[in-house]
mmCIF file of C-alpha atoms in Angstrom:
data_model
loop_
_atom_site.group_PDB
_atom_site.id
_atom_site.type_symbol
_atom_site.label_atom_id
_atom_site.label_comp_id
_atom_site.label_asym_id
_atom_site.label_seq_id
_atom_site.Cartn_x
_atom_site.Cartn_y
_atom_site.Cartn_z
ATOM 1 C CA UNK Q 1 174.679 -192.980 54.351
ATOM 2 C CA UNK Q 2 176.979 -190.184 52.519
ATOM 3 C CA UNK Q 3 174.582 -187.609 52.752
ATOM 4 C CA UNK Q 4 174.862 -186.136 56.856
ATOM 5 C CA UNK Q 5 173.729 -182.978 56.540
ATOM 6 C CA UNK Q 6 169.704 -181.848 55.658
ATOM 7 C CA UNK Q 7 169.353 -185.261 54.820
ATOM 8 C CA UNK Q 8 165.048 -185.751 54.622
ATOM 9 C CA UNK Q 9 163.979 -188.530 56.341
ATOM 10 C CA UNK Q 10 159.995 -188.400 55.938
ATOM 11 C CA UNK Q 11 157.835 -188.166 52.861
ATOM 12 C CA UNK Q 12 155.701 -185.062 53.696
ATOM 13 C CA UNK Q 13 153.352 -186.875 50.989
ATOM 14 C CA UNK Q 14 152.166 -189.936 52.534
ATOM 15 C CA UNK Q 15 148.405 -190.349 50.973
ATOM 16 C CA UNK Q 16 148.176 -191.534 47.840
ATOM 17 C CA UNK Q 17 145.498 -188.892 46.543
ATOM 18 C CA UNK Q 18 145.123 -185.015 47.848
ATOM 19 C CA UNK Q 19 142.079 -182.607 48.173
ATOM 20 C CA UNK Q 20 143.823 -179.276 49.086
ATOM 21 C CA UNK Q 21 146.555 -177.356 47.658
ATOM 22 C CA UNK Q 22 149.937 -177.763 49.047
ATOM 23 C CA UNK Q 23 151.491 -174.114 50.261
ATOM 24 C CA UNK Q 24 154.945 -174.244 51.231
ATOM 25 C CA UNK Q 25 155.758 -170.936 52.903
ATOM 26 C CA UNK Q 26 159.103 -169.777 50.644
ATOM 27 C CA UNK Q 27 160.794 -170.752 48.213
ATOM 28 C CA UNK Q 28 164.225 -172.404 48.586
ATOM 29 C CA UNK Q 29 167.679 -174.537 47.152
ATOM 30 C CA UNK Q 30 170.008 -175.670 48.938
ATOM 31 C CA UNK Q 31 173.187 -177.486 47.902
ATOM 32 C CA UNK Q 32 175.375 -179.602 49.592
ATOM 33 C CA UNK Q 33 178.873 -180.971 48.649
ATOM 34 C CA UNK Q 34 180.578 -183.523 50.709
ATOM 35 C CA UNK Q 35 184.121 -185.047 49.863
ATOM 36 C CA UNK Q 36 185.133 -188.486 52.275
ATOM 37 C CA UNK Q 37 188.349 -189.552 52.759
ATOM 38 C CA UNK Q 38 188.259 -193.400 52.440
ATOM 39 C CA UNK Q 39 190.647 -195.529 54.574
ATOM 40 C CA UNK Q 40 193.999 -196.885 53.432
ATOM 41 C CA UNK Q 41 193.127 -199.981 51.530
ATOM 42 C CA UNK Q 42 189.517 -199.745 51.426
ATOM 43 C CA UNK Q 43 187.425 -198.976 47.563
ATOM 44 C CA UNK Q 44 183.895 -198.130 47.274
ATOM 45 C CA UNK Q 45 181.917 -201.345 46.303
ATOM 46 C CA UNK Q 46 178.839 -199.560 45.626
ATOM 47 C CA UNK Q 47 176.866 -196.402 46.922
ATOM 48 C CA UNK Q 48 173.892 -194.608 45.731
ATOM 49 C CA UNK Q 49 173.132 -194.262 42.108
ATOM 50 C CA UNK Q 50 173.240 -190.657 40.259
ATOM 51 C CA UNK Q 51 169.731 -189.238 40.068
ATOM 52 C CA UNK Q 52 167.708 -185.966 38.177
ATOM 53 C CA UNK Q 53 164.568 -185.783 38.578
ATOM 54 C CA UNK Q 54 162.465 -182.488 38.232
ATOM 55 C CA UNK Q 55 158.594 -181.236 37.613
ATOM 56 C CA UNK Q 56 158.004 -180.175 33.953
ATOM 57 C CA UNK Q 57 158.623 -177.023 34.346
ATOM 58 C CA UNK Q 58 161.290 -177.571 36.962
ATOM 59 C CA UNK Q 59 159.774 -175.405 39.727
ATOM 60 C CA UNK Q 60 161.337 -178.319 42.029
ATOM 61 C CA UNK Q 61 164.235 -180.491 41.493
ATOM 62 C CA UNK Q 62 166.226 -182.647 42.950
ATOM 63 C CA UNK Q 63 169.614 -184.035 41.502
ATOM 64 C CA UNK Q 64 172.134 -186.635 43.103
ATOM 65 C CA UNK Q 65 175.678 -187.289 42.389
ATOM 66 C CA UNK Q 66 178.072 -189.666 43.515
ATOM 67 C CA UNK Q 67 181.505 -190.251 42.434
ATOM 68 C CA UNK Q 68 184.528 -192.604 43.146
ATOM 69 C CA UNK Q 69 187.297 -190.253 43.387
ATOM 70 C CA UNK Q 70 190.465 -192.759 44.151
ATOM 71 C CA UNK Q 71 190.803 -192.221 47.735
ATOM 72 C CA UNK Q 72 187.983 -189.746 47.901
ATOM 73 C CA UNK Q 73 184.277 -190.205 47.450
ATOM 74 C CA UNK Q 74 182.186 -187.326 46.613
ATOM 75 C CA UNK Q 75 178.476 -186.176 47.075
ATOM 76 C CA UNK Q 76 176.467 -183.773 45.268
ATOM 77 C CA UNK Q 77 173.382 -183.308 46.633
ATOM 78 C CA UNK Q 78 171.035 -180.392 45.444
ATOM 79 C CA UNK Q 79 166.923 -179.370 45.986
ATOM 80 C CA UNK Q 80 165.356 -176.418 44.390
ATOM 81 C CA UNK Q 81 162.266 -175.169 45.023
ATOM 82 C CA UNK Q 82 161.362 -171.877 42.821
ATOM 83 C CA UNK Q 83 157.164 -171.949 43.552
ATOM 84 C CA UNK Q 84 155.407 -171.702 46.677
ATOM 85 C CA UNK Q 85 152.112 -172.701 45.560
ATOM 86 C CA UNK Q 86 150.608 -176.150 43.607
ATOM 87 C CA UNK Q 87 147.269 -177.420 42.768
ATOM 88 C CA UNK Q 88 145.889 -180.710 44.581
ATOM 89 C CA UNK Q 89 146.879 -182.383 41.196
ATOM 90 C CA UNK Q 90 150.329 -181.693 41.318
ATOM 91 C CA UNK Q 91 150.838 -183.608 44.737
ATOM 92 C CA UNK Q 92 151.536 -187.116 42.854
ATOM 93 C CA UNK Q 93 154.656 -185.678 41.343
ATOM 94 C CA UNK Q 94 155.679 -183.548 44.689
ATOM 95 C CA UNK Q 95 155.337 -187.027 46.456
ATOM 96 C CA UNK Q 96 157.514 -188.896 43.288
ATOM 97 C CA UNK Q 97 160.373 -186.622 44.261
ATOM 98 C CA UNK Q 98 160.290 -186.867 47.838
ATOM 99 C CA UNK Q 99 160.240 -190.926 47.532
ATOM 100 C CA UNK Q 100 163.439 -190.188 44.941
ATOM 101 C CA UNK Q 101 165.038 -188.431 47.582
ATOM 102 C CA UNK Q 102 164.063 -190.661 50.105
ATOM 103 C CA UNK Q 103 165.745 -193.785 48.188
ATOM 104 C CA UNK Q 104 169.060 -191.816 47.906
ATOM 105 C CA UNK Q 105 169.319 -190.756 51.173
ATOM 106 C CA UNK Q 106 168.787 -193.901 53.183
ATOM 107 C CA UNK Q 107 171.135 -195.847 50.642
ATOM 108 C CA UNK Q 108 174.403 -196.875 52.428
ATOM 109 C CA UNK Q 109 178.191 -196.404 51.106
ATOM 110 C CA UNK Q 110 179.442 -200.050 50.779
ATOM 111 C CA UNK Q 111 183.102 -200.300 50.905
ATOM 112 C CA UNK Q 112 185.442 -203.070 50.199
ATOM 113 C CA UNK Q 113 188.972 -204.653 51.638
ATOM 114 C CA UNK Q 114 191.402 -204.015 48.496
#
């Protein structure tokens, strides 16, 4: 799995519907950039695809990058979160990017004998 480092694990959106707000107690980004050396006659096969996805106003975001570099194999891996506070409503799409993040980071990096 390329991405090592505050990789989530856990949908903190589990129920399909939502009666109170959701508070989250500051806002945040983080951005992580990761660069692997692949062994001496090894090529990626395949590895997580490149995501975006964002709220309409993009008060949280998420965006995923992966690219064969030759030798090298590169992640881009960024969250934002610029609001603290969202209606019960809004918890469908909070949960939509969690599960997007989810599916990139559990997806392996599949390499191949060249």
């Amino acid at each position: 799995q390329p991405v090592i480092v505050d990789r989530i694990t856990e949908n903190p959106f589990k129920d399909s519907t939502r009666i109170y707000p959701i508070d989250y107690p500051f806002a945040s980004s983080s951005s992580i950039r990761l660069s692997y050396i692949l062994p001496e006659g090894f090529s990626v096969e395949s590895g997580p695809g490149n995501s975006r996805v964002s709220l309409p106003d993009k008060e949280m975001s998420f965006t995923y990058i992966g690219q064969d570099q030759g030798p090298y194999y590169s992640v881009m891996n960024q969250f934002t979160l610029s609001h603290t506070y969202y209606s019960a409503n809004a918890h469908i799409y909070l949960k939509t990017i969690y599960d997007e993040i989810l599916s990139r980071h559990g997806q392996q990096l599949v390499l191949k004998r060249n």
